[in-house]
Short mmCIF file of C-alpha atoms and ligand atoms in Angstrom, two decimals:
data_model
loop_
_atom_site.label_atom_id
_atom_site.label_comp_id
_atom_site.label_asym_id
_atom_site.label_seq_id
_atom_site.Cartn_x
_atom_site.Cartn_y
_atom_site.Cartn_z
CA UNK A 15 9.71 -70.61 25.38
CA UNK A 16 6.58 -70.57 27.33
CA UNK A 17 8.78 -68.97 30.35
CA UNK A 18 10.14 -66.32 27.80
CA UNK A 19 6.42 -65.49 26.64
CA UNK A 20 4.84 -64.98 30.36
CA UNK A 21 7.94 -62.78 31.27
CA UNK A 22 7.66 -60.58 28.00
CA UNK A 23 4.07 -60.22 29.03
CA UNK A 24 4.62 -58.96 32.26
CA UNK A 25 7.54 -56.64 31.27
CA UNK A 26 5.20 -55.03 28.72
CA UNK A 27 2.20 -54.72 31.02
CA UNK A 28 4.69 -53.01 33.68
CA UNK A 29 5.79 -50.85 31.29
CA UNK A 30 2.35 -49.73 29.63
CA UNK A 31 1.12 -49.26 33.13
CA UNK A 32 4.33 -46.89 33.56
CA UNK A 33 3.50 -44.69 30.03
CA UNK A 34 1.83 -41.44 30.89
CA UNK A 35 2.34 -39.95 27.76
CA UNK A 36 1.36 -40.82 24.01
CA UNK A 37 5.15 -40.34 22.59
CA UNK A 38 5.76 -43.35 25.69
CA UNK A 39 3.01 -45.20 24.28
CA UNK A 40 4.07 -44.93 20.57
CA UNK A 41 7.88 -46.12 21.62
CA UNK A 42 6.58 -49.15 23.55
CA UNK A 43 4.44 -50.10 20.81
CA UNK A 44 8.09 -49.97 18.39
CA UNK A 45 9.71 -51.90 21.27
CA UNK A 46 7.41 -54.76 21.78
CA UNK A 47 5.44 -54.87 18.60
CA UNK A 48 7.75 -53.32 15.58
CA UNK A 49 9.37 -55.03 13.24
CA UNK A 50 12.47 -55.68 14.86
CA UNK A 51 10.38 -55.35 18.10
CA UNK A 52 10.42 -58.29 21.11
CA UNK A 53 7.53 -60.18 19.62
CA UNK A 54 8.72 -60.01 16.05
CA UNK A 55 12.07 -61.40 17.81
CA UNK A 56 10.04 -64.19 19.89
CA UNK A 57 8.48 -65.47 16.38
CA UNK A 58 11.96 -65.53 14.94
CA UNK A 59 12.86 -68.66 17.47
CA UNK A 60 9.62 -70.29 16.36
CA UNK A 61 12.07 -72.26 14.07
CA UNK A 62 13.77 -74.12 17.02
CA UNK A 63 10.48 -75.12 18.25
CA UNK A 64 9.43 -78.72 18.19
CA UNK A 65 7.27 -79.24 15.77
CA UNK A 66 4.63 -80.89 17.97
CA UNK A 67 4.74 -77.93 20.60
CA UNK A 68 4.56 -75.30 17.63
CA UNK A 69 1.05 -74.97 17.09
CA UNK A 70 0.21 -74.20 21.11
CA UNK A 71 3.99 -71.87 21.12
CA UNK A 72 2.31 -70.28 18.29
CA UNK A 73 -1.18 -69.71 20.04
CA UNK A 74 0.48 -68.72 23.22
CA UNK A 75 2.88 -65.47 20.94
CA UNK A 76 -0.23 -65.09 18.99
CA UNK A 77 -2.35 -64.04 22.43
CA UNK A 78 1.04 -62.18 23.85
CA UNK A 79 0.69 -59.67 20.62
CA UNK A 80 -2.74 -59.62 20.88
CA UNK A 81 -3.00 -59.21 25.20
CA UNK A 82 0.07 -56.28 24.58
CA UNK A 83 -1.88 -54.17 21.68
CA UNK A 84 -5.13 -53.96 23.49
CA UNK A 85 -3.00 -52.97 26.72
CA UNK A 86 -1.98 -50.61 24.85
CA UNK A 87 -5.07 -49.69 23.07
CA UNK A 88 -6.57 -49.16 26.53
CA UNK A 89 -3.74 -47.23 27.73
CA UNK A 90 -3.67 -45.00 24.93
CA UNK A 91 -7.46 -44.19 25.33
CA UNK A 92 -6.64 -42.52 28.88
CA UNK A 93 -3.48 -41.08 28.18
CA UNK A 94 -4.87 -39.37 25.24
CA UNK A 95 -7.78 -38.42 27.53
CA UNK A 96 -5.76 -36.79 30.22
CA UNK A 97 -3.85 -34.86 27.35
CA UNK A 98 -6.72 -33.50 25.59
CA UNK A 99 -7.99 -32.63 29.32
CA UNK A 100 -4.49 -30.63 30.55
CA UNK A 101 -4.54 -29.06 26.88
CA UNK A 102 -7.97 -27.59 27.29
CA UNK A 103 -6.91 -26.80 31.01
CA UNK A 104 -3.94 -24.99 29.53
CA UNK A 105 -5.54 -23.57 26.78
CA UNK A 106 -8.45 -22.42 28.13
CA UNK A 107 -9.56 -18.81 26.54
CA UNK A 108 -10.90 -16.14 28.65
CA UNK A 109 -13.37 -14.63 26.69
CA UNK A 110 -14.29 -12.02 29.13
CA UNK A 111 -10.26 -10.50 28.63
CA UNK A 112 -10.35 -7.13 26.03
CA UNK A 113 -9.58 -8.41 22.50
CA UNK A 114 -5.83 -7.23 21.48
CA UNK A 115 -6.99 -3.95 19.12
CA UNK A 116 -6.13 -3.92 15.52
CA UNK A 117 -3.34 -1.33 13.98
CA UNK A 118 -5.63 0.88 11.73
CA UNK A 119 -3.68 2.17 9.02
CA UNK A 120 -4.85 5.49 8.15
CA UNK A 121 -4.71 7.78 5.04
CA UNK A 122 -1.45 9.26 3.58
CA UNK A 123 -1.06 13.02 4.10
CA UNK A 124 -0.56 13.43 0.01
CA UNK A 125 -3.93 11.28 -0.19
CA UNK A 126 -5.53 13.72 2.70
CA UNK A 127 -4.80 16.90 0.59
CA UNK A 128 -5.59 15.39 -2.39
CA UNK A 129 -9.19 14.68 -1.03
CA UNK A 130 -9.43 18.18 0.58
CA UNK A 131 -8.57 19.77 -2.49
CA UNK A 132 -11.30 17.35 -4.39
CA UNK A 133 -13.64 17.92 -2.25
CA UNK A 134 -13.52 22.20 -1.94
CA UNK A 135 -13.29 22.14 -6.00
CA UNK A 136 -16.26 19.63 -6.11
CA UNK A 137 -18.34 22.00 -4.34
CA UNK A 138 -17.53 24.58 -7.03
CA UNK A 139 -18.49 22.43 -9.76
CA UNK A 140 -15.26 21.01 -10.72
CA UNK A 141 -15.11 17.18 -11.71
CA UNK A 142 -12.29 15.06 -12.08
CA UNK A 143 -10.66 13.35 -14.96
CA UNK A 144 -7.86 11.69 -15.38
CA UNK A 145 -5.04 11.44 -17.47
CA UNK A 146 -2.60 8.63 -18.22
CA UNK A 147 1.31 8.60 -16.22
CA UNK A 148 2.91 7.39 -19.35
CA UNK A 149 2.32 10.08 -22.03
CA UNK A 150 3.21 11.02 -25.12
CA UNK A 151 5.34 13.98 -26.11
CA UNK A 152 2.82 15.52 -28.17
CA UNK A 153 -0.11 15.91 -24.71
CA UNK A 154 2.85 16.57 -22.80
CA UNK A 155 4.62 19.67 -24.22
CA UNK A 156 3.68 20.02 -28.21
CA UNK A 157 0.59 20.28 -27.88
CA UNK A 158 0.88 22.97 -24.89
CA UNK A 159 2.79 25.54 -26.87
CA UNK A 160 6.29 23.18 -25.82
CA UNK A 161 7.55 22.56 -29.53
CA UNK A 162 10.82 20.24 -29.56
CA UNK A 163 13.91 22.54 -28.52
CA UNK A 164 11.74 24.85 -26.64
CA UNK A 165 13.89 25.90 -23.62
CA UNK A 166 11.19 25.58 -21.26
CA UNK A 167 11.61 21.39 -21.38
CA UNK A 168 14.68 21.90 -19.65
CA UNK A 169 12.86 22.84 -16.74
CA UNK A 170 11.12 19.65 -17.02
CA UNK A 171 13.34 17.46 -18.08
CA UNK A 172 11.53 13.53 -17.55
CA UNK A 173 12.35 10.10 -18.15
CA UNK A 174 12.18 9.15 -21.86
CA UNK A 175 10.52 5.65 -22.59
CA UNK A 176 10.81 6.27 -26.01
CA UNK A 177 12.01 9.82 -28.29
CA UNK A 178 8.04 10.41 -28.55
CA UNK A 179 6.90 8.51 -25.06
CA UNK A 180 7.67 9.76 -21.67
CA UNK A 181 6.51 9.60 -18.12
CA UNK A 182 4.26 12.89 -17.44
CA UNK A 183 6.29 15.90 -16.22
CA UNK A 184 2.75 17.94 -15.26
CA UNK A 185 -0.57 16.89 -15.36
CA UNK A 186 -1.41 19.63 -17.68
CA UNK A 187 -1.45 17.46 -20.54
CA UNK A 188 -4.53 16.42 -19.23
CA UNK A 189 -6.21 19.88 -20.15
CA UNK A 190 -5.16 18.60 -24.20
CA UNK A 191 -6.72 15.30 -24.06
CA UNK A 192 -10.34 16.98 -21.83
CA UNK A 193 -10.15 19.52 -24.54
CA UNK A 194 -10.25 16.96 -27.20
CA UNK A 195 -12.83 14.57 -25.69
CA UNK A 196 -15.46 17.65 -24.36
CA UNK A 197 -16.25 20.58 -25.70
CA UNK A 198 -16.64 23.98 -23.64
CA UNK A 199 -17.89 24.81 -20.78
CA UNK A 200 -15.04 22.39 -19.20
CA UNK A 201 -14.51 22.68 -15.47
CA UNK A 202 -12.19 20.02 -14.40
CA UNK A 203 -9.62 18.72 -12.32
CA UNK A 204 -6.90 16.55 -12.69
CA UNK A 205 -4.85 15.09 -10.07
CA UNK A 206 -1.99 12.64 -10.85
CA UNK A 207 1.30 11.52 -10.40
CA UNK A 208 4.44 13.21 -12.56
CA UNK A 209 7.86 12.99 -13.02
CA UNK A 210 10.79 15.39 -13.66
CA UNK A 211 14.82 14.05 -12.99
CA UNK A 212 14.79 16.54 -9.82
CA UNK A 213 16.03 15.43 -6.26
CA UNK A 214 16.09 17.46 -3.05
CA UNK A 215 14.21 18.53 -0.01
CA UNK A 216 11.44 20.14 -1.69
CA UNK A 217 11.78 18.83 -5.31
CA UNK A 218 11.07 14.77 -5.63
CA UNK A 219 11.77 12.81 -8.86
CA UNK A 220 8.29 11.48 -8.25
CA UNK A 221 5.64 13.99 -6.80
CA UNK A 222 1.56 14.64 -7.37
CA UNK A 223 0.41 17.58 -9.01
CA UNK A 224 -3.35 18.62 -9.36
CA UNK A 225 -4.60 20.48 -12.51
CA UNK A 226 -7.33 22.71 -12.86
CA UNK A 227 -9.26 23.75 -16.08
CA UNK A 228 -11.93 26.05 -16.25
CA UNK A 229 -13.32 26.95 -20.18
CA UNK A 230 -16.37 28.85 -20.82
CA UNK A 231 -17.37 32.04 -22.15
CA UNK A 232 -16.39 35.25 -20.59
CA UNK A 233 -13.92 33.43 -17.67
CA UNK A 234 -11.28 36.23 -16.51
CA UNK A 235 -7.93 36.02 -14.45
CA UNK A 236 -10.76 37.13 -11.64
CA UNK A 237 -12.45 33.62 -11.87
CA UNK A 238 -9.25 32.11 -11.33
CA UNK A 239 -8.44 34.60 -8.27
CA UNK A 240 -11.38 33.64 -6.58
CA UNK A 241 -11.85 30.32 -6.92
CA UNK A 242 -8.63 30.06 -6.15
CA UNK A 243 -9.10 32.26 -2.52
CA UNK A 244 -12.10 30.02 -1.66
CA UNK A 245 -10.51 26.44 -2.09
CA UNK A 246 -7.44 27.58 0.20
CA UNK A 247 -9.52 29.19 2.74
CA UNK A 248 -10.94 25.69 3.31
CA UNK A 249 -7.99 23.78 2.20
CA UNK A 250 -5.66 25.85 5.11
CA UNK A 251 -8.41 26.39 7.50
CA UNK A 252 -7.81 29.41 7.87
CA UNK A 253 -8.93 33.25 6.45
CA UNK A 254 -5.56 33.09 4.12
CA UNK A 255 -5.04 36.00 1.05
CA UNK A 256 -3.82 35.14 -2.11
CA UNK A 257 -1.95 37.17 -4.36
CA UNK A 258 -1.11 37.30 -8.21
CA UNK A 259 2.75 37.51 -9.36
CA UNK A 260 3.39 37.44 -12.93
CA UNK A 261 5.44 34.53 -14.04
CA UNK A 262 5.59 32.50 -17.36
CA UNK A 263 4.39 29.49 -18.91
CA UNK A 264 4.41 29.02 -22.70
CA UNK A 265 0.70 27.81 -22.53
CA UNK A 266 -0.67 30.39 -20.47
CA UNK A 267 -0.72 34.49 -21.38
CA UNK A 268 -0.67 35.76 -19.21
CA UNK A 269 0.79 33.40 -16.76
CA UNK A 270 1.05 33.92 -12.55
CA UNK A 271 2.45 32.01 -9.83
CA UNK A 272 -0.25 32.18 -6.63
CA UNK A 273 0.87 33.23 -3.27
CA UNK A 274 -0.81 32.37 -0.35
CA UNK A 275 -0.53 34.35 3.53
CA UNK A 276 1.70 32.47 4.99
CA UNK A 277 -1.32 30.97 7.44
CA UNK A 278 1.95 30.08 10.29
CA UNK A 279 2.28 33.98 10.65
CA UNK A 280 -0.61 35.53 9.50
CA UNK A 281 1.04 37.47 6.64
CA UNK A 282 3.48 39.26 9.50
CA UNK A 283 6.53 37.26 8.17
CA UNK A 284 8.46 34.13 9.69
CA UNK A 285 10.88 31.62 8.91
CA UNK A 286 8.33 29.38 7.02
CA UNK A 287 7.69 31.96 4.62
CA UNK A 288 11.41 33.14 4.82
CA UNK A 289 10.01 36.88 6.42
CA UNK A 290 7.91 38.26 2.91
CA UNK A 291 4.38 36.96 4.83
CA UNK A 292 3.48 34.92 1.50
CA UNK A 293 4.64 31.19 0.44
CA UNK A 294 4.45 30.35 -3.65
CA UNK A 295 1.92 27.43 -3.83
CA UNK A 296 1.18 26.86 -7.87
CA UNK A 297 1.37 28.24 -11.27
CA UNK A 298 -1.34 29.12 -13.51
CA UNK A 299 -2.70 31.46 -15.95
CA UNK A 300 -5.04 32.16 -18.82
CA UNK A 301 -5.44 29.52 -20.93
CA UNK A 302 -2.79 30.38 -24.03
CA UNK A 303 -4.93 31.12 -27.70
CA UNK A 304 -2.07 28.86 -29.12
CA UNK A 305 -3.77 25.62 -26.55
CA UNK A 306 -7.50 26.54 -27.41
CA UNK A 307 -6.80 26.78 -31.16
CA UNK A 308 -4.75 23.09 -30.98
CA UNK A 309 -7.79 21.72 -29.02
CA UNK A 310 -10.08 23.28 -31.68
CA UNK A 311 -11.92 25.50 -29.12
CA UNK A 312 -12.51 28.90 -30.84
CA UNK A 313 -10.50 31.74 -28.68
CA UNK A 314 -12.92 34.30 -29.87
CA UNK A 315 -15.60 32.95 -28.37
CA UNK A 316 -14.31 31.11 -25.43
CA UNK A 317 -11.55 31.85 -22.73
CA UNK A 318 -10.71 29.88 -19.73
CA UNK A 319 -7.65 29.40 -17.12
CA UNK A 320 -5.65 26.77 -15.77
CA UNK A 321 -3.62 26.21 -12.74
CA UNK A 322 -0.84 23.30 -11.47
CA UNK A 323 -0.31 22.87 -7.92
CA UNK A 324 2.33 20.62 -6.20
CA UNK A 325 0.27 17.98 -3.56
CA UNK A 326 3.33 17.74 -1.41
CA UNK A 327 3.93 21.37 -1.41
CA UNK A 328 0.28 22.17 -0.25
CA UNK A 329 1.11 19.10 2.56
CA UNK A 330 4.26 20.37 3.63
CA UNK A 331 2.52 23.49 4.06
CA UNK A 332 -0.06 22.58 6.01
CA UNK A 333 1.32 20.10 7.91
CA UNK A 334 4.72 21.89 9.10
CA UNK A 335 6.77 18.64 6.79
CA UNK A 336 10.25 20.18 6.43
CA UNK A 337 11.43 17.38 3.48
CA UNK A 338 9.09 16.24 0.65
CA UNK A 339 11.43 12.81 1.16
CA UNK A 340 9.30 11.94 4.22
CA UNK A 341 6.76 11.20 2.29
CA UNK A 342 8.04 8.58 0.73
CA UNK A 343 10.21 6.78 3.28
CA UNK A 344 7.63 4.54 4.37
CA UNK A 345 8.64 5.37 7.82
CA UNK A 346 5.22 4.43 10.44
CA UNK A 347 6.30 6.58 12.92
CA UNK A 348 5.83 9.67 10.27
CA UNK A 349 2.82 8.50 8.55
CA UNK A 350 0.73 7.61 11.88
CA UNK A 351 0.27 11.29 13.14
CA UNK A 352 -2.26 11.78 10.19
C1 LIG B 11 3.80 23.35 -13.81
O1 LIG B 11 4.04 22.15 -13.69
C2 LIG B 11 2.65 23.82 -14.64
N1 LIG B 11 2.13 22.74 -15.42
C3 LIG B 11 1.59 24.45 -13.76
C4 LIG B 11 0.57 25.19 -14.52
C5 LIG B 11 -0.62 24.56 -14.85
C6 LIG B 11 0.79 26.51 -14.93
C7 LIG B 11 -1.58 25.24 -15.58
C8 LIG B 11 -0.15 27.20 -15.64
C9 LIG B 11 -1.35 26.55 -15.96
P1 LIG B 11 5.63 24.05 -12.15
O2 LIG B 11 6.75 23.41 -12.83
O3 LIG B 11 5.89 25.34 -11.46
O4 LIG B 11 4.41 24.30 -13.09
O5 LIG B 11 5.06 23.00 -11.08
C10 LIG B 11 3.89 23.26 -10.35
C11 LIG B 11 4.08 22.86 -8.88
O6 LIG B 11 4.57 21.53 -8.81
C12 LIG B 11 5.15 23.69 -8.16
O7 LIG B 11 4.59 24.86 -7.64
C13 LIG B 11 5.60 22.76 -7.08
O8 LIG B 11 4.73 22.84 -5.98
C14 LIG B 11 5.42 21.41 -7.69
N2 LIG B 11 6.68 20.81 -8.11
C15 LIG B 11 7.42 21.06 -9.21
N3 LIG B 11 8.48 20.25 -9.28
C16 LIG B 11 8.44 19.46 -8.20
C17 LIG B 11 9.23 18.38 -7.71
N4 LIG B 11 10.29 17.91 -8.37
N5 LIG B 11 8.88 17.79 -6.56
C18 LIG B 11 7.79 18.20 -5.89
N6 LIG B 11 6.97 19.18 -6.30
C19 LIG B 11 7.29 19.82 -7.44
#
């Protein structure tokens, strides 16, 4: 037995002094120490041991465990040591290197012309207000001159949450609900997201429209003309006309559609604007007598006109986009170049 002990002792001590890693360490400790390791083994024959000798056998296993942890207690110290030293080594950070620079998103070309448009309007006086994306029926079209089985819904036909609740087809219903909150003079504007069951390049089931009110006394189709002219010239960049073409909305009289010089050609006609020199860019119009009666706003004494313009139209414009779909297709290498 006592010949078994020394040579377990020096086996383990050769083998510790071998280790260089901890994993070495861990599966010498398994080998000599664990529970079906050497030592456990040795203590197992304890039972064939006289029973005189068994108290020094005993002593002598007891100081084998003992002299094998602490070897490897002292091992593990330097190993671990030398580890933490060749991680550092490998690790080290060069803090003088350039940092790796940070993907800045930046601001979606609806969002720009959104903001443009805010901001040129602002500096007339105009302030915004917002209307809800799930409206009812009545803000929506009854209210604007659109009774039920008027066949101008079909030109807007939406998705119905319920017969009298729908998603917004035009953010004009947010002229009702300013009309019903302020009394005149109103000068507003009311950007938003609508919805209309329409799908190609230029027409998206989803799309942004901005409205404009403007209610006072004495406003003319002139107002509307030139505040119109001013907020493109900024809008465009560029010393763009604008021109009146009569059109038709059931709560505007008289209603327009606004051109604008095509700013690609100068007015001299190209592909963009299909050779007439001007490219349609919103609807509008005097505000109808029917609207300012429902609102209770006296059309006697006050007058005022509106306009709708489409966000991605005005963006497509501006920025040369030949499908209103690329806005929405998420795609980075699109939305980075603005
Ligand atoms: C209207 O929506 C009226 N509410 C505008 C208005 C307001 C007239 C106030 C008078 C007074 P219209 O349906 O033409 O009008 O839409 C206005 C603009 O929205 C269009 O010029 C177009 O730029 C844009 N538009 C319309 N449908 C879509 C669509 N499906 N996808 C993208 N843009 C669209």
């Amino acid at each position: 037995m006592k010949e078994r002990i020394k040579l377990l002792l020096q086996s383990a001590k050769e083998d510790i002094k071998n280790a260089s890693v901890s994993k070495e360490l861990y599966e010498l400790r398994v080998k000599y120490l664990g529970r079906t390791g050497a030592v456990t083994e040795l203590l197992k024959g304890m039972k064939d041991v006289p029973k005189e000798d068994k108290p020094a056998i005993g002593k002598l296993v007891n100081d084998l465990r003992e002299d094998i942890e602490r070897a490897i207690e002292e091992s593990e110290k330097q190993v671990k040591a030398k580890e933490l030293e060749k991680r550092l080594r490998e690790e080290e950070i060069d803090v003088t290197l350039p940092g790796k620079a940070l993907k800045k998103g930046s601001l979606h070309p609806v969002n720009l012309v959104r903001n443009q448009l805010i901001d040129a309007f602002s500096g007339l006086g105009f302030k915004v207000f917002e209307g809800p994306e799930i409206e009812l029926d009545y803000y929506n079209f009854q209210q604007l001159n659109i009774p039920e089985d008027h066949p101008a819904r079909d030109m807007q036909d939406t998705f119905y949450i319920t017969d009298s609740i729908l998603l917004r087809t035009q953010t004009s219903a947010g002229q009702i609900r300013c009309m019903e909150k302020d009394k005149p003079p109103i000068k507003i504007l009311s950007p938003g997201r609508v919805y209309r069951s329409d799908y190609d390049a230029t027409h998206s089931p989803m799309f942004h429209q901005m409205e404009g009110l403007v209610v006072d006394k004495g406003i003319t189709l002139c107002d509307l003309k030139g505040v119109l002219e001013e907020v493109c010239k900024k809008v465009f960049e560029a010393d763009v006309k604008t021109r009146l073409r009569p059109s038709y909305f059931p709560f505007t009289e008289p209603s327009v559609e606004i051109d604008v010089s095509c700013c690609e050609c100068g007015g001299k006609g190209c592909s963009l604007c299909k050779g007439t020199g001007w490219i349609e860019i919103l609807g509008a119009g005097m505000v109808n007598r029917v609207v300012l009666e429902n609102c209770d706003v006296d059309p006697d004494v006050y007058s005022g006109f509106a306009f709708g313009l489409g966000l991605e139209r005005i963006a497509m414009l501006k920025y040369g986009i030949p499908d209103i779909r690329y806005f929405y297709d998420n795609d980075i290498r699109f939305l980075k170049q603005f």
